[in-house]
């Protein structure tokens, strides 16, 4: 536990950024913390789908590494946060978590910043409950703007969270698109 970190791996297409990060994850001592590596798609990704896949990946990895007792405790903590989300947020939740949550269909829509904060809280809460987590998002330059804003919020609390956030991005895409980077500050 302790402070988290952000690592941004930048380079031109095909230079081996993804391979480098995958090799790093393979070479570090066996990790008991859940790890999720997801790739944003240039076209076809529904908004927030990368974040949903990240949460699903964390839950799957955690179940494999720690078993049912840890899963029960973490699901309970995540359900508490997820039930405060509006029903329109259901597609963000991994299917296993969605099955446990009763979203309030009578609740109105949240203001955008409040929604971003609540979704970021799911990531914060997961890292806290799991005692640490690693999140890798490949091809950040193609991440939808809502997911990008939520990840910016996640990084805002890294100083107090046991979370390593690794972003992988193409440099030439960033030059062409003003919203192409995560624009995170380094956290020590």
CSV table of C-alpha atoms in Angstrom, one decimal:
chain,number,residue,atom,x,y,z
A,1,UNK,CA,0.0,0.0,0.0
A,2,UNK,CA,1.1,3.6,-0.3
A,3,UNK,CA,1.3,6.1,-3.1
A,4,UNK,CA,0.7,5.3,-6.7
A,5,UNK,CA,2.6,6.1,-9.8
A,6,UNK,CA,1.9,7.1,-13.4
A,7,UNK,CA,4.1,5.8,-16.2
A,8,UNK,CA,3.6,7.1,-19.8
A,9,UNK,CA,5.3,5.2,-22.5
A,10,UNK,CA,5.5,7.2,-25.7
A,11,UNK,CA,6.9,6.4,-29.1
A,12,UNK,CA,6.2,6.0,-32.8
A,13,UNK,CA,4.0,3.1,-34.1
A,14,UNK,CA,5.8,-0.2,-34.2
A,15,UNK,CA,8.8,0.6,-32.0
A,16,UNK,CA,7.8,-1.9,-29.3
A,17,UNK,CA,6.1,0.1,-26.6
A,18,UNK,CA,3.4,-2.5,-25.9
A,19,UNK,CA,6.0,-5.3,-26.0
A,20,UNK,CA,8.2,-3.4,-23.5
A,21,UNK,CA,5.3,-3.0,-21.0
A,22,UNK,CA,4.1,-6.6,-21.4
A,23,UNK,CA,7.7,-7.8,-20.9
A,24,UNK,CA,8.0,-5.6,-17.8
A,25,UNK,CA,4.8,-7.1,-16.4
A,26,UNK,CA,6.1,-10.6,-17.1
A,27,UNK,CA,9.5,-10.0,-15.6
A,28,UNK,CA,8.6,-8.4,-12.3
A,29,UNK,CA,8.3,-10.8,-9.4
A,30,UNK,CA,4.9,-12.6,-9.3
A,31,UNK,CA,2.4,-10.0,-8.4
A,32,UNK,CA,-0.5,-10.6,-6.0
A,33,UNK,CA,-2.1,-7.3,-7.1
A,34,UNK,CA,-4.7,-7.5,-9.9
A,35,UNK,CA,-3.4,-6.3,-13.2
A,36,UNK,CA,-5.5,-5.2,-16.3
A,37,UNK,CA,-4.0,-4.4,-19.7
A,38,UNK,CA,-6.6,-3.1,-22.2
A,39,UNK,CA,-6.2,-1.5,-25.6
A,40,UNK,CA,-8.3,1.4,-26.9
A,41,UNK,CA,-9.5,0.8,-30.4
A,42,UNK,CA,-9.2,3.4,-33.2
A,43,UNK,CA,-12.8,2.9,-34.2
A,44,UNK,CA,-15.6,0.9,-32.9
A,45,UNK,CA,-15.0,1.3,-29.1
A,46,UNK,CA,-18.2,2.4,-27.4
A,47,UNK,CA,-17.6,5.2,-24.9
A,48,UNK,CA,-16.1,3.9,-21.6
A,49,UNK,CA,-15.7,0.4,-23.0
A,50,UNK,CA,-12.0,0.4,-22.3
A,51,UNK,CA,-12.7,1.3,-18.6
A,52,UNK,CA,-15.3,-1.5,-18.4
A,53,UNK,CA,-12.8,-4.0,-19.8
A,54,UNK,CA,-10.2,-2.7,-17.3
A,55,UNK,CA,-12.6,-3.3,-14.3
A,56,UNK,CA,-13.5,-6.7,-15.7
A,57,UNK,CA,-9.8,-7.6,-16.2
A,58,UNK,CA,-9.0,-6.6,-12.6
A,59,UNK,CA,-11.9,-8.7,-11.3
A,60,UNK,CA,-10.9,-11.7,-13.3
A,61,UNK,CA,-7.2,-11.4,-12.4
A,62,UNK,CA,-8.1,-10.9,-8.7
A,63,UNK,CA,-10.3,-14.0,-8.7
A,64,UNK,CA,-7.4,-16.0,-10.2
A,65,UNK,CA,-4.8,-14.7,-7.8
A,66,UNK,CA,-6.8,-14.6,-4.5
A,67,UNK,CA,-10.0,-16.6,-4.7
A,68,UNK,CA,-13.5,-16.3,-3.5
A,69,UNK,CA,-13.0,-14.7,-0.1
A,70,UNK,CA,-11.1,-11.7,-1.5
A,71,UNK,CA,-13.7,-11.4,-4.3
A,72,UNK,CA,-16.6,-11.3,-1.9
A,73,UNK,CA,-15.0,-8.5,0.1
A,74,UNK,CA,-14.1,-6.4,-3.0
A,75,UNK,CA,-17.5,-7.0,-4.7
A,76,UNK,CA,-19.2,-5.8,-1.6
A,77,UNK,CA,-17.1,-2.6,-1.5
A,78,UNK,CA,-17.6,-2.0,-5.3
A,79,UNK,CA,-21.4,-2.6,-5.1
A,80,UNK,CA,-21.6,0.1,-2.5
A,81,UNK,CA,-20.1,2.6,-4.9
A,82,UNK,CA,-21.7,1.3,-8.1
A,83,UNK,CA,-25.2,1.5,-6.6
A,84,UNK,CA,-24.9,5.3,-6.5
A,85,UNK,CA,-24.4,5.4,-10.2
A,86,UNK,CA,-27.4,6.2,-12.5
A,87,UNK,CA,-29.0,3.4,-14.5
A,88,UNK,CA,-27.4,4.8,-17.6
A,89,UNK,CA,-24.0,3.8,-16.2
A,90,UNK,CA,-24.9,0.1,-16.3
A,91,UNK,CA,-22.9,-0.5,-19.5
A,92,UNK,CA,-19.8,0.6,-17.7
A,93,UNK,CA,-20.0,-2.1,-15.1
A,94,UNK,CA,-18.5,-5.5,-15.8
A,95,UNK,CA,-21.3,-8.1,-16.2
A,96,UNK,CA,-20.4,-9.9,-12.9
A,97,UNK,CA,-20.6,-6.7,-11.0
A,98,UNK,CA,-23.7,-5.5,-12.8
A,99,UNK,CA,-25.5,-8.6,-11.7
A,100,UNK,CA,-24.8,-7.6,-8.1
A,101,UNK,CA,-25.9,-4.0,-8.4
A,102,UNK,CA,-29.4,-2.5,-8.3
A,103,UNK,CA,-29.1,0.8,-10.1
A,104,UNK,CA,-31.7,3.4,-9.2
A,105,UNK,CA,-33.7,3.8,-12.4
A,106,UNK,CA,-35.7,6.6,-10.9
A,107,UNK,CA,-32.6,8.7,-10.2
A,108,UNK,CA,-32.0,11.6,-12.6
A,109,UNK,CA,-28.8,11.8,-14.6
A,110,UNK,CA,-25.7,13.1,-12.8
A,111,UNK,CA,-23.9,16.2,-13.8
A,112,UNK,CA,-21.0,15.3,-16.0
A,113,UNK,CA,-18.3,16.1,-13.4
A,114,UNK,CA,-20.1,14.2,-10.7
A,115,UNK,CA,-20.5,11.2,-13.0
A,116,UNK,CA,-16.7,11.3,-13.8
A,117,UNK,CA,-16.0,11.5,-10.1
A,118,UNK,CA,-18.2,8.5,-9.2
A,119,UNK,CA,-16.7,6.3,-11.9
A,120,UNK,CA,-13.1,7.3,-10.8
A,121,UNK,CA,-14.3,6.4,-7.3
A,122,UNK,CA,-14.9,2.8,-8.5
A,123,UNK,CA,-11.2,2.6,-9.6
A,124,UNK,CA,-10.0,4.2,-6.4
A,125,UNK,CA,-12.1,1.9,-4.3
A,126,UNK,CA,-10.9,-1.2,-6.2
A,127,UNK,CA,-7.2,-0.2,-5.7
A,128,UNK,CA,-7.8,0.4,-2.0
A,129,UNK,CA,-9.8,-2.8,-1.4
A,130,UNK,CA,-7.3,-5.0,-3.4
A,131,UNK,CA,-4.4,-3.5,-1.6
A,132,UNK,CA,-2.9,-2.4,-4.9
A,133,UNK,CA,-3.5,-2.7,-8.6
A,134,UNK,CA,-1.9,-2.2,-12.0
A,135,UNK,CA,-3.8,-0.6,-14.8
A,136,UNK,CA,-2.4,-0.5,-18.3
A,137,UNK,CA,-4.2,1.3,-21.1
A,138,UNK,CA,-2.6,0.9,-24.6
A,139,UNK,CA,-3.2,3.3,-27.4
A,140,UNK,CA,-4.3,6.2,-25.2
A,141,UNK,CA,-4.4,8.4,-28.3
A,142,UNK,CA,-7.7,6.6,-29.2
A,143,UNK,CA,-9.3,6.7,-25.8
A,144,UNK,CA,-12.7,8.4,-25.8
A,145,UNK,CA,-12.9,11.8,-24.2
A,146,UNK,CA,-15.1,10.6,-21.3
A,147,UNK,CA,-12.7,7.8,-20.4
A,148,UNK,CA,-9.8,10.2,-20.7
A,149,UNK,CA,-11.4,12.6,-18.2
A,150,UNK,CA,-12.1,9.8,-15.8
A,151,UNK,CA,-8.5,8.6,-15.9
A,152,UNK,CA,-7.4,12.2,-15.2
A,153,UNK,CA,-9.5,12.1,-12.1
A,154,UNK,CA,-8.0,8.7,-11.1
A,155,UNK,CA,-4.5,10.2,-11.4
A,156,UNK,CA,-5.5,13.1,-9.1
A,157,UNK,CA,-5.5,10.7,-6.1
A,158,UNK,CA,-2.5,8.6,-6.9
A,159,UNK,CA,-0.4,10.0,-4.1
A,160,UNK,CA,-2.7,8.2,-1.6
A,161,UNK,CA,-3.6,5.1,-3.7
A,162,UNK,CA,-1.7,1.8,-4.2
A,163,UNK,CA,-2.2,2.0,-8.0
A,164,UNK,CA,0.3,1.9,-10.9
A,165,UNK,CA,-1.3,3.5,-14.0
A,166,UNK,CA,0.7,2.8,-17.2
A,167,UNK,CA,-0.4,4.6,-20.4
A,168,UNK,CA,1.0,3.7,-23.8
A,169,UNK,CA,0.6,6.1,-26.7
A,170,UNK,CA,1.9,6.9,-30.2
A,171,UNK,CA,3.7,10.2,-30.4
A,172,UNK,CA,2.6,11.0,-34.0
A,173,UNK,CA,-1.0,10.6,-33.1
A,174,UNK,CA,-0.6,13.1,-30.2
A,175,UNK,CA,0.8,15.7,-32.6
A,176,UNK,CA,-2.2,15.4,-34.8
A,177,UNK,CA,-4.9,15.5,-32.1
A,178,UNK,CA,-5.1,17.9,-29.3
A,179,UNK,CA,-7.0,15.5,-27.1
A,180,UNK,CA,-4.5,12.7,-27.9
A,181,UNK,CA,-2.8,12.4,-24.6
A,182,UNK,CA,-3.9,11.6,-21.2
A,183,UNK,CA,-2.2,14.8,-20.0
A,184,UNK,CA,-1.3,13.4,-16.6
A,185,UNK,CA,1.2,14.8,-14.2
A,186,UNK,CA,3.9,12.5,-12.9
A,187,UNK,CA,3.2,11.3,-9.4
A,188,UNK,CA,6.0,10.0,-7.2
